Coordinates of C-alpha atoms in Angstrom, one line a residue:
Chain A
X1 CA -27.2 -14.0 -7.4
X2 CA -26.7 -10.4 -5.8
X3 CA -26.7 -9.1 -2.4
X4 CA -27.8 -5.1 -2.3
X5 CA -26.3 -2.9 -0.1
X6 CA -29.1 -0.9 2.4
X7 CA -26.3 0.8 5.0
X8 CA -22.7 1.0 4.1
X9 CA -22.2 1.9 7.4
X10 CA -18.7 4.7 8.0
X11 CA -16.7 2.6 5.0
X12 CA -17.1 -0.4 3.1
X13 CA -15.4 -1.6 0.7
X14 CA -14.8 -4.9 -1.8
X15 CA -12.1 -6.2 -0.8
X16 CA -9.6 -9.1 -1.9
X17 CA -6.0 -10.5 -1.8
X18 CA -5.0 -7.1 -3.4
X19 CA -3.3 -6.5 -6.7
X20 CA 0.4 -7.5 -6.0
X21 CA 3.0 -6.3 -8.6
X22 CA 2.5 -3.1 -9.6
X23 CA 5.0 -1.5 -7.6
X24 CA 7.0 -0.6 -10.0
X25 CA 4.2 1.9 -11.4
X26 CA 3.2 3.0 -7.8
X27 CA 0.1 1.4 -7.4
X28 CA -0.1 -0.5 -3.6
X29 CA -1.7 -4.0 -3.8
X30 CA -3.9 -2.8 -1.3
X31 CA -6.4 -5.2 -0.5
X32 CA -8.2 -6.3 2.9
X33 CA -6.5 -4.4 5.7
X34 CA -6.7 -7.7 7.6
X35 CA -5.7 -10.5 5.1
X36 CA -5.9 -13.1 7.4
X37 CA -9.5 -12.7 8.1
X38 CA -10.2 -12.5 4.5
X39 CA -8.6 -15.8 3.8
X40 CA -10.3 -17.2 6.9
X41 CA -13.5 -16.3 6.2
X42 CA -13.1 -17.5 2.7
X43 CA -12.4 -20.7 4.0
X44 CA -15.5 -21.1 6.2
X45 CA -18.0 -20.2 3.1
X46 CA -16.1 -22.6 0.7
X47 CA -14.1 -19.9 -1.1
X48 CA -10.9 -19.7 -2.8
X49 CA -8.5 -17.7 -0.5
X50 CA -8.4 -15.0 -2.6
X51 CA -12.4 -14.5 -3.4
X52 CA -13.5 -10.7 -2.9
X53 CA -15.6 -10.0 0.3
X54 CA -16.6 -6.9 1.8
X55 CA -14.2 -4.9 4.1
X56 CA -16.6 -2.9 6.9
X57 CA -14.6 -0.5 8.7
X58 CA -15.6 -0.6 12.1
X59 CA -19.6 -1.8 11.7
X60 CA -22.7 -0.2 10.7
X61 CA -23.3 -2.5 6.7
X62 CA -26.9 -3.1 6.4
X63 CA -27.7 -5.3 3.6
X64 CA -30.2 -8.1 2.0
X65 CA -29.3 -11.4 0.4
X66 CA -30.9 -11.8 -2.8
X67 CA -30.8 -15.8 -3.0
X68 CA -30.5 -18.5 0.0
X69 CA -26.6 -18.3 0.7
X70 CA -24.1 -18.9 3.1
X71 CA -21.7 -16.0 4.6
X72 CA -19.1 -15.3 7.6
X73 CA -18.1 -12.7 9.7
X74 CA -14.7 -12.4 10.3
X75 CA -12.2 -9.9 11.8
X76 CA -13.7 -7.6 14.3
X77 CA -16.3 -8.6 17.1
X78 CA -19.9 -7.0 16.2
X79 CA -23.3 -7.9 17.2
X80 CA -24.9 -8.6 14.3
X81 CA -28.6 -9.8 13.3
X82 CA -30.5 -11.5 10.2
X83 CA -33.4 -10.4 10.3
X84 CA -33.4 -9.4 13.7
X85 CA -32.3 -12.6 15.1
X86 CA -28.6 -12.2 16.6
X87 CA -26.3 -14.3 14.7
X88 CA -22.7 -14.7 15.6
X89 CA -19.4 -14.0 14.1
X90 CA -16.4 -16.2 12.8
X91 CA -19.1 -19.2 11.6
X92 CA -20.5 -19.9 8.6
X93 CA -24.0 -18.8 8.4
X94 CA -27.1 -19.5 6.3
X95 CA -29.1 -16.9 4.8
X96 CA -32.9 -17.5 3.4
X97 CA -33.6 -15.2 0.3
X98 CA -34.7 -11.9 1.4
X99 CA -33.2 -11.9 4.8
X100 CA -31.2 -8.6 6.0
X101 CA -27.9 -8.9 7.8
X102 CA -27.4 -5.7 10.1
X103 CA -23.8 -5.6 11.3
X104 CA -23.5 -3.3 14.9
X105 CA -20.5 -1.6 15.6
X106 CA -17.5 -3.5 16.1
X107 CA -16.6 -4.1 20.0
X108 CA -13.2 -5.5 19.5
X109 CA -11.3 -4.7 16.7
X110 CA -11.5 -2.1 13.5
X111 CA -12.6 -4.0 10.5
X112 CA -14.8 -7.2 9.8
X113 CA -14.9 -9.2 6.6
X114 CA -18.2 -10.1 4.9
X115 CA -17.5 -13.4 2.9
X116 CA -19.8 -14.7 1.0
X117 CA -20.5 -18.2 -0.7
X118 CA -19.1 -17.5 -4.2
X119 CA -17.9 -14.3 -3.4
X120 CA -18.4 -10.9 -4.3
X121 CA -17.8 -10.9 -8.3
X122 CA -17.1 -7.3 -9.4
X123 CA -15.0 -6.9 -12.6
X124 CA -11.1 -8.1 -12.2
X125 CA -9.2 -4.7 -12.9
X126 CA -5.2 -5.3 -13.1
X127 CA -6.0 -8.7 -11.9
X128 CA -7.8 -8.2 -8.5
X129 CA -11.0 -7.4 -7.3
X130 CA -9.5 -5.1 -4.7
X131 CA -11.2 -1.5 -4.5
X132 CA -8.8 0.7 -4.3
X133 CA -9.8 4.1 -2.9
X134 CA -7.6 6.2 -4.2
X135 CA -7.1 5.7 -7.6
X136 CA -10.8 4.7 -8.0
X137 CA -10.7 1.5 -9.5
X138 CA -11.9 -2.1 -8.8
X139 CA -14.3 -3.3 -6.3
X140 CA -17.7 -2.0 -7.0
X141 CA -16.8 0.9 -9.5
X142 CA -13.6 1.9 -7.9
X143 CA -15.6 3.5 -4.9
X144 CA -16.6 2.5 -1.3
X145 CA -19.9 1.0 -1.1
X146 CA -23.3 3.3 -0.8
X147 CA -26.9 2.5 0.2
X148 CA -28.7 0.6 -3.2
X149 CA -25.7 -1.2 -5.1
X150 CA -26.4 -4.3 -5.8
X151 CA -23.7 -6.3 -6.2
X152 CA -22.9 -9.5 -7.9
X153 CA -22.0 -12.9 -6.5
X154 CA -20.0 -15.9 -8.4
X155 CA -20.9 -19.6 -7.9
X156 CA -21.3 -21.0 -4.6
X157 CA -19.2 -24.7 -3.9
X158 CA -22.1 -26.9 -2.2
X159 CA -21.8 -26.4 1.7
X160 CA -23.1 -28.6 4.0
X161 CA -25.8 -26.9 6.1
X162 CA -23.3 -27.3 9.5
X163 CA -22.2 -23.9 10.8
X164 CA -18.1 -25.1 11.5
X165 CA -16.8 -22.1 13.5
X166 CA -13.3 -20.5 13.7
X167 CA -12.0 -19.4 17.3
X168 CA -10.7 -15.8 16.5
X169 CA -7.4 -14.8 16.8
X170 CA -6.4 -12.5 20.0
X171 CA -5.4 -9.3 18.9
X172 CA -4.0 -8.2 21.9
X173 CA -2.2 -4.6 22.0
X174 CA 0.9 -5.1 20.8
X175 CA 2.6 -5.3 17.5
X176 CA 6.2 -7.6 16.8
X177 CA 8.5 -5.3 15.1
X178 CA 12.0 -5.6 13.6
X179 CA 14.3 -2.7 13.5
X180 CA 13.7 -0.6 10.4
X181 CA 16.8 1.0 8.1
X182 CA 16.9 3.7 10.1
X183 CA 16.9 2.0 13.6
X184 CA 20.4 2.3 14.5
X185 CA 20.5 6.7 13.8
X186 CA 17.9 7.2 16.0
X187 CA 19.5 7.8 19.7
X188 CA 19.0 5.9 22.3
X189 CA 16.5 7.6 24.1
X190 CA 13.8 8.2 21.1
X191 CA 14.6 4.3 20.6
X192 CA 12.9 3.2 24.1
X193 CA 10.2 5.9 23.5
X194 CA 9.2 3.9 20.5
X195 CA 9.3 0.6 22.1
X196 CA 8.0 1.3 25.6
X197 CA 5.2 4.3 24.6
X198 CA 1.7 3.3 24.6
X199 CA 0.7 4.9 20.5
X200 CA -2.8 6.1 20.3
X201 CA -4.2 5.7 16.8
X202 CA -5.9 9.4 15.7
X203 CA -8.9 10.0 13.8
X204 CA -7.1 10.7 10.6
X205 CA -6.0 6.8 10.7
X206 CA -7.4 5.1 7.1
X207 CA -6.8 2.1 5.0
X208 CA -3.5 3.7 4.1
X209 CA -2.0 3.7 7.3
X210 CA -2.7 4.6 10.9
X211 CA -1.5 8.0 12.5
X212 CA 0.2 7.5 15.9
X213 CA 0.4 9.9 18.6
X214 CA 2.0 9.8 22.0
X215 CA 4.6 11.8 24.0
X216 CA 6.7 14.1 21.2
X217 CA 9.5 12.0 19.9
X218 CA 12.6 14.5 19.1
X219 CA 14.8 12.8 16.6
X220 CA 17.3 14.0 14.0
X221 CA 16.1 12.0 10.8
X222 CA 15.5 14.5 8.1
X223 CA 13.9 13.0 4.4
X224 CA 15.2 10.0 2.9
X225 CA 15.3 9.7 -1.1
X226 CA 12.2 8.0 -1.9
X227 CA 11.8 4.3 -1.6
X228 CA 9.8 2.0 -1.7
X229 CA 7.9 1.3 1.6
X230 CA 4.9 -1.8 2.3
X231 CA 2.1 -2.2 5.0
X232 CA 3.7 -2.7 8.4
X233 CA 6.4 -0.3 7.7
X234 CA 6.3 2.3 10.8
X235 CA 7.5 5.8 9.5
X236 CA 8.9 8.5 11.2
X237 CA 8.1 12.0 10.4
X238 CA 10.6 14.9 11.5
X239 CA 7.3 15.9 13.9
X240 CA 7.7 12.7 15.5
X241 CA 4.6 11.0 15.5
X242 CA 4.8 7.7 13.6
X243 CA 2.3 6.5 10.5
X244 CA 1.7 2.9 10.5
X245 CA 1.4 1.8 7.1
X246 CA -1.5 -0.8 6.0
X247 CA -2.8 -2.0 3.1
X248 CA -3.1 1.1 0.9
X249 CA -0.4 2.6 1.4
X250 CA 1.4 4.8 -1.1
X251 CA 4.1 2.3 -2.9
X252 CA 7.6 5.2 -2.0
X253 CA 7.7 7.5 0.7
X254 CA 10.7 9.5 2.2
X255 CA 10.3 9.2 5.9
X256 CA 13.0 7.2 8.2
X257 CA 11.8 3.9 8.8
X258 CA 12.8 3.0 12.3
X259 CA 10.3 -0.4 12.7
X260 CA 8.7 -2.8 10.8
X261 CA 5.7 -4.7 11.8
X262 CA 6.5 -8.0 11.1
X263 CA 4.3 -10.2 8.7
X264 CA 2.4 -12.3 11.1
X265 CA 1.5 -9.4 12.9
X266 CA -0.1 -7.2 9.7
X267 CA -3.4 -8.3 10.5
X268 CA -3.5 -7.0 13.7
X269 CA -2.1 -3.4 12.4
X270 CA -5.1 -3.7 11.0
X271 CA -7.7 -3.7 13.6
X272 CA -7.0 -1.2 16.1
X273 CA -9.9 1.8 16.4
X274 CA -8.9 5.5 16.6
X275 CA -8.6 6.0 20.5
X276 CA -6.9 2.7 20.8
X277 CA -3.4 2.7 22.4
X278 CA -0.8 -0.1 20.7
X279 CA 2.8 -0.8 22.0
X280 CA 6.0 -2.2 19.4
X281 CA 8.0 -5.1 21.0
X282 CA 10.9 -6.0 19.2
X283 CA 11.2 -9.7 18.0
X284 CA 14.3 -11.6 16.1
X285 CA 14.6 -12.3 12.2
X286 CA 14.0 -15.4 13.5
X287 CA 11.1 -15.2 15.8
X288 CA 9.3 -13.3 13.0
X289 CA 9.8 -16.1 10.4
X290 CA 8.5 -19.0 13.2
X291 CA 5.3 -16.9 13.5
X292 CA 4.9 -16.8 10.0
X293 CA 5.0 -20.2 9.7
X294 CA 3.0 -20.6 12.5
X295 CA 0.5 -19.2 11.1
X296 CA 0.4 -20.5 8.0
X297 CA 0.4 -23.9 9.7
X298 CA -2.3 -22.8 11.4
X299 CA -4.2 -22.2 8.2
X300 CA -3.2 -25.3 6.4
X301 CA -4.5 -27.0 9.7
X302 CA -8.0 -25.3 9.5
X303 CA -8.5 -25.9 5.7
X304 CA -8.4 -29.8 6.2
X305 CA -10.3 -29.9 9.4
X306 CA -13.2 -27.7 7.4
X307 CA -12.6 -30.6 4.3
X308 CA -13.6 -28.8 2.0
X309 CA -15.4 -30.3 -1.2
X310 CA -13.8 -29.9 -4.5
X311 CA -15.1 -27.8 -7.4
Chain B
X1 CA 18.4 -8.8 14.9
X2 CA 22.2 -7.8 12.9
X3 CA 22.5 -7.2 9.7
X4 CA 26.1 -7.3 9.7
X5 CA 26.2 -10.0 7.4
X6 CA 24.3 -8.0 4.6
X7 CA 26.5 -5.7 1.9
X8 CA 26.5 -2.6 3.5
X9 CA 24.5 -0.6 0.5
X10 CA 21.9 -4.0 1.5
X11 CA 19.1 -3.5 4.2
X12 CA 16.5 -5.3 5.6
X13 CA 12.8 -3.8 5.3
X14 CA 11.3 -6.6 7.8
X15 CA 11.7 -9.9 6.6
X16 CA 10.1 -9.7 4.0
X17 CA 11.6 -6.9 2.0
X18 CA 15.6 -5.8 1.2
X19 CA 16.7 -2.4 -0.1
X20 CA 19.9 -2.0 -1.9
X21 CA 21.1 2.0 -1.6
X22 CA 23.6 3.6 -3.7
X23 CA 24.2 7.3 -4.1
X24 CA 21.4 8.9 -6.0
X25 CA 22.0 10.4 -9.5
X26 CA 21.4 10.0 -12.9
X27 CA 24.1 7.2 -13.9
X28 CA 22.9 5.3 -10.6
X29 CA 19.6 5.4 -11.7
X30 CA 20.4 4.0 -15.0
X31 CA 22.5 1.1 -13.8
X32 CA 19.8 0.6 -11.5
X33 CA 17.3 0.3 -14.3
X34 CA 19.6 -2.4 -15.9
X35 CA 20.0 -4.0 -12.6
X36 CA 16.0 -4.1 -12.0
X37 CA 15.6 -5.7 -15.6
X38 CA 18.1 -8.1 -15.3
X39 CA 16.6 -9.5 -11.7
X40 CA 12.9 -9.3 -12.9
X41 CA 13.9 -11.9 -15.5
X42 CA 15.5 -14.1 -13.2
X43 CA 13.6 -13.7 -10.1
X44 CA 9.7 -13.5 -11.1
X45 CA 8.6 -14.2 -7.7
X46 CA 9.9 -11.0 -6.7
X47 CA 8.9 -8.1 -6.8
X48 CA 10.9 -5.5 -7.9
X49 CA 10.4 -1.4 -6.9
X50 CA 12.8 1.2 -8.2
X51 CA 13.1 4.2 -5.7
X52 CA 15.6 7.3 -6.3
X53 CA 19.0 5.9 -5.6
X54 CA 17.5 2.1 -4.5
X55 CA 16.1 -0.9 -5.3
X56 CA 13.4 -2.7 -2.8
X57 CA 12.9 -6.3 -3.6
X58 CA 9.6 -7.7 -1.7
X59 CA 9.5 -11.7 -1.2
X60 CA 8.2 -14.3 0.4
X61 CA 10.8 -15.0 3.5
X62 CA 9.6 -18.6 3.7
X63 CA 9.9 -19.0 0.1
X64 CA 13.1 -16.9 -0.8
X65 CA 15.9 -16.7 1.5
X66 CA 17.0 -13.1 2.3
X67 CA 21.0 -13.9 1.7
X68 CA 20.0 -15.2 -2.1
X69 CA 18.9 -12.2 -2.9
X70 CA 21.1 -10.1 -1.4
X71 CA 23.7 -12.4 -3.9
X72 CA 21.4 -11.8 -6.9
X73 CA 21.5 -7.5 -5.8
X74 CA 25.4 -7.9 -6.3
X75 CA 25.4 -9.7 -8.8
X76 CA 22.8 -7.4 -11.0
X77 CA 24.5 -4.3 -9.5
X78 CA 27.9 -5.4 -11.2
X79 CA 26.5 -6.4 -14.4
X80 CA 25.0 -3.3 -14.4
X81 CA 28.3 -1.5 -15.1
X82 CA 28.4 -2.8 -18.6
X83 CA 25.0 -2.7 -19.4
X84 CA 23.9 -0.8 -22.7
X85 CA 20.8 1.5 -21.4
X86 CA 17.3 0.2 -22.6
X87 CA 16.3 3.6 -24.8
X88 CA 13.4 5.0 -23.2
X89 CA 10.3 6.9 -25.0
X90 CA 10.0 10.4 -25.7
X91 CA 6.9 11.9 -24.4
X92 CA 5.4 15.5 -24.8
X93 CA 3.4 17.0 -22.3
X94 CA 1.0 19.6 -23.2
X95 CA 0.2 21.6 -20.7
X96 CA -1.7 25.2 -19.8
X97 CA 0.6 27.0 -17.5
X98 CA -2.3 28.7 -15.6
X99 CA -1.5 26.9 -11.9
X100 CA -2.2 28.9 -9.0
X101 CA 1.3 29.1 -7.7
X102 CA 2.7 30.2 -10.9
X103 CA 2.6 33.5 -10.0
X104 CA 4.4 32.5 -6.7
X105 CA 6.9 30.3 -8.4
X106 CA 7.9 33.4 -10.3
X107 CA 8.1 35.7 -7.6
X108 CA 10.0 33.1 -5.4
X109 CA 12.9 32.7 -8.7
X110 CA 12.5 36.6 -9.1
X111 CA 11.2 36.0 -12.4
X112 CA 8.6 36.8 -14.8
X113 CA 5.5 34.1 -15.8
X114 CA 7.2 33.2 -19.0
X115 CA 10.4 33.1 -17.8
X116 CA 9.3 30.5 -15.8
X117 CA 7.1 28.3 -17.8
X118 CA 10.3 29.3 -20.7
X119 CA 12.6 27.5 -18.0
X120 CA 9.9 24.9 -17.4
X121 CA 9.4 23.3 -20.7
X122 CA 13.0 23.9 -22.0
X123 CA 14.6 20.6 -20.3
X124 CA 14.4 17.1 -21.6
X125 CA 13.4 15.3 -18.2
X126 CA 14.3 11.9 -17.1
X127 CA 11.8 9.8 -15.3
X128 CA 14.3 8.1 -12.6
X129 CA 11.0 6.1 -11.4
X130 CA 7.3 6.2 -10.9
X131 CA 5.8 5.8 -7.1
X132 CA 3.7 7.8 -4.6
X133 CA 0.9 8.0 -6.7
X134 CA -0.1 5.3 -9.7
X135 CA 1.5 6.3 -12.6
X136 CA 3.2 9.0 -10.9
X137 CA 6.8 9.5 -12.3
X138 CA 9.9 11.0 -10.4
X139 CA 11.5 13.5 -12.7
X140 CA 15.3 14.4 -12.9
X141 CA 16.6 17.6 -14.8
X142 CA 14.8 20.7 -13.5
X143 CA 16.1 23.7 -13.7
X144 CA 17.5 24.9 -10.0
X145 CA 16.0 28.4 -10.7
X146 CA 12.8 27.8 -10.7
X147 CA 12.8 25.3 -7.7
X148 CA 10.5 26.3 -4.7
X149 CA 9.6 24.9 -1.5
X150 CA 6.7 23.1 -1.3
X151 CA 3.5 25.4 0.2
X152 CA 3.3 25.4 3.7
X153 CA -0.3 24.0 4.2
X154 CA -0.4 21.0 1.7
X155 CA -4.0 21.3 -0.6
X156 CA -6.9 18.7 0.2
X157 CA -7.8 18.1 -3.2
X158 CA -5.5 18.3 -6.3
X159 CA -6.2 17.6 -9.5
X160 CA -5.9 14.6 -11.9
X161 CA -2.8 16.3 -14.5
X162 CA -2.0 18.9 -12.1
X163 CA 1.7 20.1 -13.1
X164 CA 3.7 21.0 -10.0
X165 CA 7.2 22.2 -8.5
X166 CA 8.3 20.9 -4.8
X167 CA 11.9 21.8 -3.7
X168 CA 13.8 20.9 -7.1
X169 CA 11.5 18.3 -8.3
X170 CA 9.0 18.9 -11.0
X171 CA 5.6 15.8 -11.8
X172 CA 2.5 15.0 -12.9
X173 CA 0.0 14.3 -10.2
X174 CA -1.9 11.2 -12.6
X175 CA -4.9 11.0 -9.4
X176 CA -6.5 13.7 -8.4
X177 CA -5.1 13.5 -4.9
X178 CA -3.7 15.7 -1.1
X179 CA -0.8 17.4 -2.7
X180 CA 1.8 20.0 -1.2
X181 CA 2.9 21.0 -4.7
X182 CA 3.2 24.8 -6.2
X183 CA 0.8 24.2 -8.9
X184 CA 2.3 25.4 -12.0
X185 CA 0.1 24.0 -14.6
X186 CA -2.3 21.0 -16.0
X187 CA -2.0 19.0 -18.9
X188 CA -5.2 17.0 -20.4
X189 CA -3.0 13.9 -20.9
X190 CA -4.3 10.5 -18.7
X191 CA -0.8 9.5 -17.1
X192 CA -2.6 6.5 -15.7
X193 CA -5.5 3.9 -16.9
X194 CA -5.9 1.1 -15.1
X195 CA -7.8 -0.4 -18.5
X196 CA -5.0 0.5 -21.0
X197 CA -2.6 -2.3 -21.6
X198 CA 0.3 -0.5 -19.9
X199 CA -1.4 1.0 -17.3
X200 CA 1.4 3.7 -16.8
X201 CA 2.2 6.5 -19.6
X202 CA 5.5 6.7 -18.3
X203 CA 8.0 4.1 -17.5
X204 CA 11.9 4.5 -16.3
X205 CA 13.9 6.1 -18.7
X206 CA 11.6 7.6 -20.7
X207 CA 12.2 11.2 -21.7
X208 CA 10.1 13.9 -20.8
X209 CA 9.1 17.2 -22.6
X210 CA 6.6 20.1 -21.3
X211 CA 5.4 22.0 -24.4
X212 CA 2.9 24.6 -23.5
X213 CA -0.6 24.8 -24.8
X214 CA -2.9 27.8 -24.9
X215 CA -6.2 25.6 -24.9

């Protein structure tokens, strides 16, 4: 059981839950930028949550199935065909042997997960199938994906033929934040700049974090001794231009840390394009732990409407 | 959101994540150590990360309450006080001091070459703790006169072993990686493998020793 890889399109990657853990010898757990899709997608094919898909930075994968199986797009909005015919995202699909999924570019959002039945099963390295870029190892060897790998896939549960679809989150264009470490030194003036700015995401935004510009940000914060830092962590550089961190980001860093993107919101840090404008709106403790909860309701609730069959 | 209740060297990273803060410096760092060990043993679902001076614990907020563990941070940080330090390893680094910011290293101390890489490999460092790149470790004990700024325009591409100086830090980059270093050196060593059984060459505590190689 393979699929083969015949456009990676800009970046594509294998992606799972990410390699918690290893903090301590600075290696991120990295993983899908937008965890919640992952899991979501998972849970439409018949995976385990944290089964490796593919992570396709804003569109362009071409590739074949090699066997009859069933997949899902999640996360971004892209047209996509198979075989030509226009199939649509955030259901579970059915592929014949031989068909050709062609993923467009995405129209809402950054990233879309590729989930398939069984999953993707590259080697475990440090106990994920996660690719991490930098360090160059796991996924599909410890690289993004190019044109002509063919790449494994573990054992599918038995689907039903039905194609159960997920309503996709709204991303919206704003991200809940707490106030970071550093909150409370920055004056009061580069404080509403933060949260009342519109922050355009530049080109040089990756799977380690997303450079923000907008109207210069003066501020006294000077370097911090390292610490450790996660995804969601909004870092303040003495030039004043914030880096959102996602899922790759290094494990320390020495910039002030005036917000944090709170963990409900982590998968929407990940799916806003270069060019795209996002605003921080400061939320409670509390509110931030209600929509964590929410949202984990939410997936509890959609794993036993979708019922699915025991291994 | 107040964190007024929280120990004042205690801060929430979101709500996920706490860093306790105390002044950097070598005896910190070792009580820190202790105090890391003693809270990975008693909280596993935790995840500890040592930084220079702090500790950052990352949790689940809807499985770990923020106030227990800002208890269990005390706690650790006062049995620290009496802790007997865990001996680390002593590990020698060959490296070729043939970096191409030697040259400007020197001339920034107002020194010769071998004064420099003389001053370089005479210390024993301490590795405080390993972060911004896998298996990269944060070194204590360089010698102030041979600390540089780091270059102006950071490179795009520096290599796996590179040895380098930035302000008065000296490390190992283990990934060939961006870097802002002055390159001093490189050392044929692997100071990360993700297929070894401890991933990391260096760990906190461990001793370090350049020893320079012609080949």
């Amino acid at each position: 059981m393979t699929v083969t890889i015949l456009k990676p399109g800009p970046l594509s990657s294998v992606q799972d839950a990410g390699r918690p853990g290893h903090g301590g010898i600075g290696l991120p757990a990295g993983g899908a930028c937008d965890a919640l899709a992952l899991q979501l997608g998972n849970l439409l094919v018949g995976n385990d949550q944290g089964a490796a898909g593919i992570e396709i930075s804003l569109g362009g994968l071409q590739l074949r199935f090699d066997r009859a199986c069933s997949f899902a797009l999640t996360g971004a909005l892209a047209d996509a065909t198979l075989d030509g015919v226009p199939v649509g995202c955030w259901r579970r699909l059915h592929a014949q042997a031989g068909q050709v999924l062609a993923v467009g570019y995405a129209v809402l959002g950054a990233r879309l997960l590729l989930c398939v039945a069984g999953g993707i099963e590259v080697p475990v390295v440090m106990g994920s199938r996660a690719t991490a870029l930098q360090s160059a190892i796991g996924g599909w060897q410890g690289r993004a994906l190019a044109a002509g790998d063919v790449l494994p896939l573990g054992e599918a549960r038995m689907l039903p033929v039905s194609e159960p679809a997920i309503r996709p989150p709204g991303r919206g264009d704003t991200l809940r934040v707490l106030p970071g470490p550093e909150w409370p030194l920055l004056e009061r003036s580069a404080q509403h700049q933060l949260l009342h700015a519109p922050w355009r995401l530049t080109p040089d935004s990756n799977r380690m974090g997303a450079k923000l510009a907008g109207p210069p940000l003066t501020h006294g914060l000077g370097a911090l001794p390292s610490h450790a830092v996660q995804p969601g962590v909004v870092q303040l550089p003495q030039a004043g231009q914030p880096i959102l961190l996602l899922a790759d980001a290094q494990v320390t860093g020495g910039y002030a840390k005036p917000l944090v993107v709170i963990q409900a919101d982590l998968w929407r840090a990940a799916q806003f394009r270069p060019g795209e404008s996002l605003h921080f709106a400061e939320v409670s403790a509390k509110d931030a732990l209600a929509a964590l909860q929410a949202q984990r309701d939410w997936l509890a609730r959609l794993r036993r409407v979708l019922k699915l069959p025991q291994r | 959101m107040t964190d007024e209740e929280l120990h004042p060297g205690i801060q929430l990273l979101g709500e996920a994540a706490l860093v306790f803060s105390v002044a950097p410096g070598l005896q910190a760092q070792q009580r820190l150590w202790a105090a890391c060990r003693w809270l990975q043993q008693r909280h596993a679902d935790v995840e500890w990360v040592l930084g220079m001076g702090n500790l950052t614990a990352r949790f689940d907020p809807l499985v770990i309450k923020a106030t227990r563990l800002e208890r269990a941070l005390e706690t650790a940080w006062a049995a620290s006080a009496d802790a007997v330090p865990a001996p680390g390893k002593q590990v020698e680094i060959p490296v070729r001091y043939t970096g191409a910011d030697l040259a400007h290293v020197a001339e920034h101390a107002g020194l010769t070459v071998a004064e420099v890489i003389a001053l370089h490999t005479s210390p024993d460092y301490t590795v405080f703790c390993l972060g911004f790149l896998p298996g990269f470790a944060y070194l204590g004990g360089l010698d102030e006169r041979i600390a540089c700024p780091r270059r102006a325009e950071p490179r795009l591409k520096v290599p796996a072993g590179a040895i380098g100086i930035a302000g008065s830090q000296t490390g190992i980059y283990p990934l060939a990686s961006p870097g802002g270093w002055q390159l001093i050196g490189r050392t044929s060593l692997s100071l990360f493998d993700a297929a070894a059984a401890t991933p990391a060459l260096l760990a906190p505590g461990d001793t370090v020793r350049f020893v320079e190689v012609t080949r």
